[in-house]
CSV table of N, CA and C in Angstrom, one decimal:
chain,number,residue,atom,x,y,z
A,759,UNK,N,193.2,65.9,185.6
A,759,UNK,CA,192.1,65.4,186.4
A,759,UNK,C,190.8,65.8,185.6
A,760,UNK,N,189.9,65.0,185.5
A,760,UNK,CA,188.9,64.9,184.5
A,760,UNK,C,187.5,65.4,185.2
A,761,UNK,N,186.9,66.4,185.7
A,761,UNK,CA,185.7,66.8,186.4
A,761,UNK,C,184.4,66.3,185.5
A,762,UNK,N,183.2,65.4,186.1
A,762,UNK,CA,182.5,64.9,185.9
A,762,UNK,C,180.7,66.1,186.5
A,763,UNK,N,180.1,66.5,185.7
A,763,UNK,CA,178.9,67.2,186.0
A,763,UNK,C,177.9,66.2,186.8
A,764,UNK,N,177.7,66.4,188.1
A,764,UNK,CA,177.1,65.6,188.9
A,764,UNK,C,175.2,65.5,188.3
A,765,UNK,N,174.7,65.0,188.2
A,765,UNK,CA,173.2,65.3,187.8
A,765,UNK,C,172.7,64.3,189.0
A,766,UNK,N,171.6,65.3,189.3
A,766,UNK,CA,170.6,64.4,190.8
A,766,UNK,C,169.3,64.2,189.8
A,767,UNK,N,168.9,63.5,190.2
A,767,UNK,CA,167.2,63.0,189.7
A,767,UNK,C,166.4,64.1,190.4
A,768,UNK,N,165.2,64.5,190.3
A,768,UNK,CA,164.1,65.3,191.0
A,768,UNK,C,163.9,64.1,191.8
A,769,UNK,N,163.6,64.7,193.3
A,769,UNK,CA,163.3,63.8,194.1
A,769,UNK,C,161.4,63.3,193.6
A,770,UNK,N,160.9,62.3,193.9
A,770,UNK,CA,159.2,61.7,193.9
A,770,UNK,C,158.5,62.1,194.9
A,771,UNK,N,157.5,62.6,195.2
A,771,UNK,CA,156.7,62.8,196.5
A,771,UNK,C,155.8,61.8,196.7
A,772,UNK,N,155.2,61.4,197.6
A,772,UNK,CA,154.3,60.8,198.0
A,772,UNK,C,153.3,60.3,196.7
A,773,UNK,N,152.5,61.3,196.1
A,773,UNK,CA,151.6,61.0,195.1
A,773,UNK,C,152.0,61.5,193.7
A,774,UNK,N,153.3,61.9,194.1
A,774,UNK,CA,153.5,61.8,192.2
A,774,UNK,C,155.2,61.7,192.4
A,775,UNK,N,155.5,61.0,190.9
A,775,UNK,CA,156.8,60.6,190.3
A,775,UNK,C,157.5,61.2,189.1
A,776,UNK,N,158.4,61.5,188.8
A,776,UNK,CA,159.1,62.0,187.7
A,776,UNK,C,159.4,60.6,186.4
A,777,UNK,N,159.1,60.8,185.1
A,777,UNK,CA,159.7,60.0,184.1
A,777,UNK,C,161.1,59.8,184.4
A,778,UNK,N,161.5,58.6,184.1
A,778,UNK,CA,162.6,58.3,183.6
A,778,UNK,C,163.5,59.0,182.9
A,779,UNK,N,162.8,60.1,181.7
A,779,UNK,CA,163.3,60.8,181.1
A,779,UNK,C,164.0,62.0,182.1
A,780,UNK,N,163.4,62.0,183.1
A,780,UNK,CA,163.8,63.4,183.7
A,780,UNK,C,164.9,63.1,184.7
A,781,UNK,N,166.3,63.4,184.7
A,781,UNK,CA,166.9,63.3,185.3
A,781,UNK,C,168.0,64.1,185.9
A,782,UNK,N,167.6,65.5,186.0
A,782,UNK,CA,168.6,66.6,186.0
A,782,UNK,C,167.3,67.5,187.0
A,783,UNK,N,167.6,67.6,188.0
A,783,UNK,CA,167.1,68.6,189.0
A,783,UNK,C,166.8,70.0,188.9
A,784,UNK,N,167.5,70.7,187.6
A,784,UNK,CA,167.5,71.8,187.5
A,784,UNK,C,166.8,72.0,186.3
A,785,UNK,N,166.2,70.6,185.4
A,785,UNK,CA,165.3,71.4,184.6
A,785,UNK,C,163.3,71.5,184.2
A,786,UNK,N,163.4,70.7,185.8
A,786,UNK,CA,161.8,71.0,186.1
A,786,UNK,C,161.7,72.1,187.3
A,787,UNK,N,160.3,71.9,187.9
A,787,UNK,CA,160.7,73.4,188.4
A,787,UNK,C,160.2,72.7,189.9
A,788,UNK,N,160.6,73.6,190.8
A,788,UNK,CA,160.6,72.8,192.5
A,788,UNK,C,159.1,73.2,193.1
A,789,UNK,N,159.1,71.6,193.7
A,789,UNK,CA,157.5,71.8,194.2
A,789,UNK,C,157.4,72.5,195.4
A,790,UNK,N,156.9,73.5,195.6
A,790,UNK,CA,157.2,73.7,196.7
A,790,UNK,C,155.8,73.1,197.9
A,791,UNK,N,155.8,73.4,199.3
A,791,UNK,CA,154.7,73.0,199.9
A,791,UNK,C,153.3,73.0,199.7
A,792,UNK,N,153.2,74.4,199.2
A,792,UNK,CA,151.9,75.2,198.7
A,792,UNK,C,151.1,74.1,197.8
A,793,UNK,N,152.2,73.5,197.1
A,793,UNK,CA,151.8,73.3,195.0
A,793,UNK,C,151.9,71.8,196.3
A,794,UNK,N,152.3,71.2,196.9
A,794,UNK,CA,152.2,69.6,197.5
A,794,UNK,C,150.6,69.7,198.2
A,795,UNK,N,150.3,70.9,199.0
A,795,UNK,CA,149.0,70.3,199.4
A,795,UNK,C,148.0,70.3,198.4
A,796,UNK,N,147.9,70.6,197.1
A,796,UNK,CA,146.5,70.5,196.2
A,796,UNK,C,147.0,69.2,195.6
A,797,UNK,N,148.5,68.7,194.9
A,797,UNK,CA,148.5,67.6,194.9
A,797,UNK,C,148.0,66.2,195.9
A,798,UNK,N,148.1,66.8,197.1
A,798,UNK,CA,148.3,65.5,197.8
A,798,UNK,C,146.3,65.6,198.3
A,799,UNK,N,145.8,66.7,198.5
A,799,UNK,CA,144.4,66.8,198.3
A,799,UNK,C,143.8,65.9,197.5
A,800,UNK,N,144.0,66.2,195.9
A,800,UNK,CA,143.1,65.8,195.1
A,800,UNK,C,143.3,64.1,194.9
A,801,UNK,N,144.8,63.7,194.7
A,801,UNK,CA,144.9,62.3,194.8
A,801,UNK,C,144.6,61.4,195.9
A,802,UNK,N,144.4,62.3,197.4
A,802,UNK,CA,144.0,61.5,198.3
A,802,UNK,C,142.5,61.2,198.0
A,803,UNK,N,142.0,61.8,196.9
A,803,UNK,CA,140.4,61.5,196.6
A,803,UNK,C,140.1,60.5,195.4
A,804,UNK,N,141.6,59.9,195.1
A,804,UNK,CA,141.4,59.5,193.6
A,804,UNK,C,141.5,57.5,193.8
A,805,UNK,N,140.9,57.1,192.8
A,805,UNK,CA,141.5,56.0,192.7
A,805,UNK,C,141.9,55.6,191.3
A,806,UNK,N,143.7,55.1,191.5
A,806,UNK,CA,144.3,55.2,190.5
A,806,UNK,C,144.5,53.6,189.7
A,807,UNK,N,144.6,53.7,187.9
A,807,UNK,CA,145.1,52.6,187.6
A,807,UNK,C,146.0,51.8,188.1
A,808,UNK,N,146.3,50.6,188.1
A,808,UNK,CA,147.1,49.9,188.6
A,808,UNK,C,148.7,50.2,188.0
A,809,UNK,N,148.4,50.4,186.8
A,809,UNK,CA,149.6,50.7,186.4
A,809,UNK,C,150.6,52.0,186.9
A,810,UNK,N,149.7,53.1,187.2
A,810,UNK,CA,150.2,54.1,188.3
A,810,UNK,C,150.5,54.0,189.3
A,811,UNK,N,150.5,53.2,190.6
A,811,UNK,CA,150.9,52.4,191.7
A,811,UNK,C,150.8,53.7,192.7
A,812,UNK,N,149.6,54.3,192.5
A,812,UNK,CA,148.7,55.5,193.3
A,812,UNK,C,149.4,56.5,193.2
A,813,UNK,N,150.4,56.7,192.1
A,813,UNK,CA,150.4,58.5,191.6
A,813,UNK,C,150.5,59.0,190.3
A,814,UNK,N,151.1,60.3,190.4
A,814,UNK,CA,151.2,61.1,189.1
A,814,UNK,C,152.0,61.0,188.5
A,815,UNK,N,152.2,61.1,187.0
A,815,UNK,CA,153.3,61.3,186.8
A,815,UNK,C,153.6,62.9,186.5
A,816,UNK,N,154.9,63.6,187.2
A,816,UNK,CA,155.4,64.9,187.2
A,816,UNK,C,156.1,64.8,185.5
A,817,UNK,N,155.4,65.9,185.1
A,817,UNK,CA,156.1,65.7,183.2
A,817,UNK,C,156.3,67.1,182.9
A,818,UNK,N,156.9,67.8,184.1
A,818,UNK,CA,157.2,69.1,184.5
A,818,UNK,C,158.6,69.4,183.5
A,819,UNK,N,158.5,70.4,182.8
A,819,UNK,CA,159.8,70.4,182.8
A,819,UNK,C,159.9,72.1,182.3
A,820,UNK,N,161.1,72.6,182.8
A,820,UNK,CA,161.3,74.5,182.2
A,820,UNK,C,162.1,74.2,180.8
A,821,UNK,N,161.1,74.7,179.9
A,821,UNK,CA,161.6,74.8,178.6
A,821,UNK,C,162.8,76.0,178.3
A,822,UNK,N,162.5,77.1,179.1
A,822,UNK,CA,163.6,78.6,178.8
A,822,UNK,C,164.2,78.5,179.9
A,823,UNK,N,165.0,78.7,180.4
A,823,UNK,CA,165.8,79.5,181.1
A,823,UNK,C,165.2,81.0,181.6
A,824,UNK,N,164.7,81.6,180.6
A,824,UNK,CA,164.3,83.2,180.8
A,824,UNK,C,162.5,83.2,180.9
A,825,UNK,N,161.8,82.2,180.9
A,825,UNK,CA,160.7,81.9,181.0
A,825,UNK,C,160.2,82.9,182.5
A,826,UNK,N,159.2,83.5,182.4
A,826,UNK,CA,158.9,84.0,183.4
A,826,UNK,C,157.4,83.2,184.2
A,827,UNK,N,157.0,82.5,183.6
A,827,UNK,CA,156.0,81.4,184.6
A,827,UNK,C,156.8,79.7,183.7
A,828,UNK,N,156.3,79.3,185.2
A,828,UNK,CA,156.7,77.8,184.6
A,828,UNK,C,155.4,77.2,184.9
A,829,UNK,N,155.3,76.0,184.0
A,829,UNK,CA,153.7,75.2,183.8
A,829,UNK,C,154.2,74.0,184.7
A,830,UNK,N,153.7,73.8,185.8
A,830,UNK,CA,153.5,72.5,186.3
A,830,UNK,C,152.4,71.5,186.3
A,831,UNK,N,152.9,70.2,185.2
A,831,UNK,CA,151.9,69.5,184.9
A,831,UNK,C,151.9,68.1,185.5
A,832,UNK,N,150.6,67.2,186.0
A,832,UNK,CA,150.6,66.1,186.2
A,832,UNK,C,149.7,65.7,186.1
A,833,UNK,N,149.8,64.5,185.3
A,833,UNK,CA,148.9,63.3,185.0
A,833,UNK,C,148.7,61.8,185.7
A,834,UNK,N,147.9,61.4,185.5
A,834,UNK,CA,147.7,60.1,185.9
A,834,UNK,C,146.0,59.2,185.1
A,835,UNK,N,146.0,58.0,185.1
A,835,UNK,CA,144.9,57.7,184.4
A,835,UNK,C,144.4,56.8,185.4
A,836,UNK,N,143.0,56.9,185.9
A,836,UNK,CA,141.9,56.1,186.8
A,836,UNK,C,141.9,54.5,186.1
A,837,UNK,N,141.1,54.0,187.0
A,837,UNK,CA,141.0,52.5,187.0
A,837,UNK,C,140.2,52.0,185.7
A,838,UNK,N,139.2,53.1,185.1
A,838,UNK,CA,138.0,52.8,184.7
A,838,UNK,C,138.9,53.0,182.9
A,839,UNK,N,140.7,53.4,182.8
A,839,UNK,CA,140.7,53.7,181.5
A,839,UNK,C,141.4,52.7,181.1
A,840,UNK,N,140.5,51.9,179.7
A,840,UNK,CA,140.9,50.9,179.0
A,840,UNK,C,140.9,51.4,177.2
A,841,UNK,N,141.6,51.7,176.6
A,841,UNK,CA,142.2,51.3,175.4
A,841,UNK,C,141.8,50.5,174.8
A,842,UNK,N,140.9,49.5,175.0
A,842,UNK,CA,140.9,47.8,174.6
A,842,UNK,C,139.1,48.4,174.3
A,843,UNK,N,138.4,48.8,175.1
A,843,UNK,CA,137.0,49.2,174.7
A,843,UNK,C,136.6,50.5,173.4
A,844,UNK,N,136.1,50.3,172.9
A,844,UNK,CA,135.8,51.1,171.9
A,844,UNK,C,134.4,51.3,171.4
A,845,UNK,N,133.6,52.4,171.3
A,845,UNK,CA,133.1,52.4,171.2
A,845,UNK,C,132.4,53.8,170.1
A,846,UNK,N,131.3,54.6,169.4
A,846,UNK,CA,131.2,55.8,169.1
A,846,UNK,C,130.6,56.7,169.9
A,847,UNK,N,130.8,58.2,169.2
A,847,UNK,CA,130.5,58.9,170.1
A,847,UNK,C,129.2,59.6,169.4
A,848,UNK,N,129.0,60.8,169.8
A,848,UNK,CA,127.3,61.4,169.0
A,848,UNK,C,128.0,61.8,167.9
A,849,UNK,N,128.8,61.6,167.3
A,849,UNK,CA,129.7,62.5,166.1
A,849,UNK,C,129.8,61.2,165.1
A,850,UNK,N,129.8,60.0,165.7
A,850,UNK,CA,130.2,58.8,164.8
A,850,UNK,C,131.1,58.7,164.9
A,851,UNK,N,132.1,59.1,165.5
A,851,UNK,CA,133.9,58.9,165.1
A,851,UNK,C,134.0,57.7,166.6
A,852,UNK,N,134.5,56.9,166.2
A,852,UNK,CA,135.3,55.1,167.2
A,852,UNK,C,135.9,56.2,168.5
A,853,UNK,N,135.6,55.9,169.5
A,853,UNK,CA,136.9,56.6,170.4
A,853,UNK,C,136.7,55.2,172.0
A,854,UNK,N,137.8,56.1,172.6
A,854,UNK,CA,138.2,54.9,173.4
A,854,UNK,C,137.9,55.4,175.0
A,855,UNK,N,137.4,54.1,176.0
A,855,UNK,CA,137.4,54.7,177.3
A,855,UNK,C,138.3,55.3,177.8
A,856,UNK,N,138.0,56.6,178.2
A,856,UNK,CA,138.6,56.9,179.2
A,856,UNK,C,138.9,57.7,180.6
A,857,UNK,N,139.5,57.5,181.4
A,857,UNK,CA,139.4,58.3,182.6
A,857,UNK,C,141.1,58.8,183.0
A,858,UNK,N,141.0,60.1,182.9
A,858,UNK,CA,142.3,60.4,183.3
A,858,UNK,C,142.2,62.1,183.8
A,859,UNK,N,143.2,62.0,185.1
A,859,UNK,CA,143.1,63.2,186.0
A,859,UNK,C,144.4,64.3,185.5
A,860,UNK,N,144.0,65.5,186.0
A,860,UNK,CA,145.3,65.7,185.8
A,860,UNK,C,145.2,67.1,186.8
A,861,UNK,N,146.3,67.8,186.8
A,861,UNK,CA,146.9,69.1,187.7
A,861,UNK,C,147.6,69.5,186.9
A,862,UNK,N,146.8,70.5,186.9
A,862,UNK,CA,148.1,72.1,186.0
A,862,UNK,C,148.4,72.8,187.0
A,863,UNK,N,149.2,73.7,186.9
A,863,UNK,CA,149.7,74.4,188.1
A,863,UNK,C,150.6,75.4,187.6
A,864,UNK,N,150.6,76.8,187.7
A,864,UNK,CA,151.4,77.8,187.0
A,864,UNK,C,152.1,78.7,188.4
A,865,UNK,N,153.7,78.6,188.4
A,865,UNK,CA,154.4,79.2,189.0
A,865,UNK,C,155.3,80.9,188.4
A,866,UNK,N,155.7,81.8,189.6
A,866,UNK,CA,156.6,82.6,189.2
A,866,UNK,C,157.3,82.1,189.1
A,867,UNK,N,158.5,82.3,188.1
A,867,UNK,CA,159.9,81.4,187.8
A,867,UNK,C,160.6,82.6,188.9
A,868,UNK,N,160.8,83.3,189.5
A,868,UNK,CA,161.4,83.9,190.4
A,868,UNK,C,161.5,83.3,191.5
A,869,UNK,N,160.2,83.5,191.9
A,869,UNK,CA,159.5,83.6,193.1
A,869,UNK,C,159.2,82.2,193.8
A,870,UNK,N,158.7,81.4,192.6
A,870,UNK,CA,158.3,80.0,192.8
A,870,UNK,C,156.5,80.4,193.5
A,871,UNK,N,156.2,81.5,193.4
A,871,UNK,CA,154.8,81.3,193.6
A,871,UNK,C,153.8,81.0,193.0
A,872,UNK,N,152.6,80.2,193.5
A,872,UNK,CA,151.7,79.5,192.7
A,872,UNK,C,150.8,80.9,192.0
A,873,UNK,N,150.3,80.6,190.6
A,873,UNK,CA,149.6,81.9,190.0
A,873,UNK,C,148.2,81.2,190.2
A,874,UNK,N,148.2,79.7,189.4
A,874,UNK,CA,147.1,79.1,189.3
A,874,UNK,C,147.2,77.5,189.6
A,875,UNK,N,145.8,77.5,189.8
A,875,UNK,CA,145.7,75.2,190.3
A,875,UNK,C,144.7,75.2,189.5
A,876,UNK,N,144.7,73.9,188.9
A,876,UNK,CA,143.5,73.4,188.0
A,876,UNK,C,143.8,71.8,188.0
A,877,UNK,N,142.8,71.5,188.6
A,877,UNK,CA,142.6,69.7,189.0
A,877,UNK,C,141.3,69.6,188.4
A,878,UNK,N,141.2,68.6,187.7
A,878,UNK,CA,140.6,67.5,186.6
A,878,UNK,C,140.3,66.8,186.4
A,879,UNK,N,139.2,65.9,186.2
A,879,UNK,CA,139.1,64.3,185.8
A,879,UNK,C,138.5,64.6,184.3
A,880,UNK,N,138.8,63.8,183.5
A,880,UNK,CA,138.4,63.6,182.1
A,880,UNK,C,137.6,62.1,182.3
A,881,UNK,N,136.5,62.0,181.7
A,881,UNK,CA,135.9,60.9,181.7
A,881,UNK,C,135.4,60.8,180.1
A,882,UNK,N,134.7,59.3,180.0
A,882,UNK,CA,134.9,58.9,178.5
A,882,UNK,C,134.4,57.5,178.6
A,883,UNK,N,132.9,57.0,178.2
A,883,UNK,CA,132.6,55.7,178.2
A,883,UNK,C,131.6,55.6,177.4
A,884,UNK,N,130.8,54.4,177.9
A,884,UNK,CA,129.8,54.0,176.9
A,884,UNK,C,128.2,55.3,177.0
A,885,UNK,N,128.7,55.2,178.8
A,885,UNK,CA,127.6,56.4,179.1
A,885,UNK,C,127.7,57.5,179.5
A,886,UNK,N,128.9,58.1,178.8
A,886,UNK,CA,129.3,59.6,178.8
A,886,UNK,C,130.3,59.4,177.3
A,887,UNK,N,129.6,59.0,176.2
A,887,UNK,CA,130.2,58.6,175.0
A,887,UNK,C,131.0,60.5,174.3
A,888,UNK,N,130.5,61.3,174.8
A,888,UNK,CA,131.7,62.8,174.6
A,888,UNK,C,132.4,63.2,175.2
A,889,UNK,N,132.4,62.5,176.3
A,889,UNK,CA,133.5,62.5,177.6
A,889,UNK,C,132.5,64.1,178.0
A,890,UNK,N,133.5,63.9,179.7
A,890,UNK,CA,132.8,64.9,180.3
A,890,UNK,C,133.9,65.1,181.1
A,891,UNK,N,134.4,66.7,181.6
A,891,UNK,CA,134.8,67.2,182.5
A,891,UNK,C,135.0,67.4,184.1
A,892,UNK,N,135.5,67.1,184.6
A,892,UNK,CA,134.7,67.8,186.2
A,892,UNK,C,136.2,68.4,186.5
A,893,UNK,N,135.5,69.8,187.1
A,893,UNK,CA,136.9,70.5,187.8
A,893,UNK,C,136.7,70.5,188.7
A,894,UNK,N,137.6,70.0,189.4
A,894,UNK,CA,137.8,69.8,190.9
A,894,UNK,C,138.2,70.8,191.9
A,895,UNK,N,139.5,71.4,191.3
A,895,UNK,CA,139.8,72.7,191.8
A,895,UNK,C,140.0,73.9,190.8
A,896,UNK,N,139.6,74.8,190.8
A,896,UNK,CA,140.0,75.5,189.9
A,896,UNK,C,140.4,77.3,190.2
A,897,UNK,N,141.7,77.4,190.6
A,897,UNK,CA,141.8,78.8,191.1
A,897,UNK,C,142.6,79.3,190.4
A,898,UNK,N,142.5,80.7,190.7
A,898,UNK,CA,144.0,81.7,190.1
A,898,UNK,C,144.3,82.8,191.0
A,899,UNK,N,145.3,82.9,192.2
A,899,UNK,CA,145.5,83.7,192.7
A,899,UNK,C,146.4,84.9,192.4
A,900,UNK,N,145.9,86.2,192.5
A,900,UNK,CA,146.7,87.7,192.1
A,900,UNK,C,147.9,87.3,192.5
């Protein structure tokens, strides 16, 4: 009799989705409630490209096994980011619009507790030609 290793997908939440690539539950790291309300916060404030269909994408994944924090990362890119416009910046160098958010999020790999949140918008156009930052949330708890 031939035993077959079951693999589950990571479940999607509300405002953010796992790649395609990711399909094994056990090698990103689990969201827990804490780490859902800053996500589900800052995207309730966002408005996303169409091609994101209003979330993130989770591109989470535990590199060690023995790792003692895990990085939880998500991105997503606003309405305003086009590729197709181009334009320079104060440096002279060609760069491209754009607007893209993102959530870092640092856990105990034990514990699953949050250490730190950092929410993001990157901006990038004709009239913020060096792009500009805004932190939206930015904590680190003991």
């Amino acid at each position: 009799k031939k035993v077959e290793n079951v693999v589950v997908k990571p479940q999607d939440g509300k405002y953010y989705r796992y790649p395609s690539y990711i399909k094994d539950v056990t090698q990103t790291p689990k969201i827990t409630p804490e780490m859902l309300k800053y996500i589900d916060d800052f995207a309730s404030t966002l408005e996303f490209h169409p091609s994101y269909n209003g979330k993130f994408v989770n591109d989470s994944k535990i590199n060690n096994p023995n790792e003692k924090y895990h990085a939880v990362y998500l991105y997503a890119i606003g309405p305003k980011h086009n590729n197709k416009i181009k334009f320079k910046n104060s440096k002279g160098k060609e760069v491209y619009q754009h607007q893209v958010y993102t959530i870092n999020m640092q856990i105990e790999a034990a514990t699953g507790k949050l250490t730190s949140v950092l929410c993001s918008i990157f901006e990038q156009n004709p009239d913020i030609p060096d792009g500009k930052t805004t932190y939206v949330v930015r904590k680190s708890f003991d």
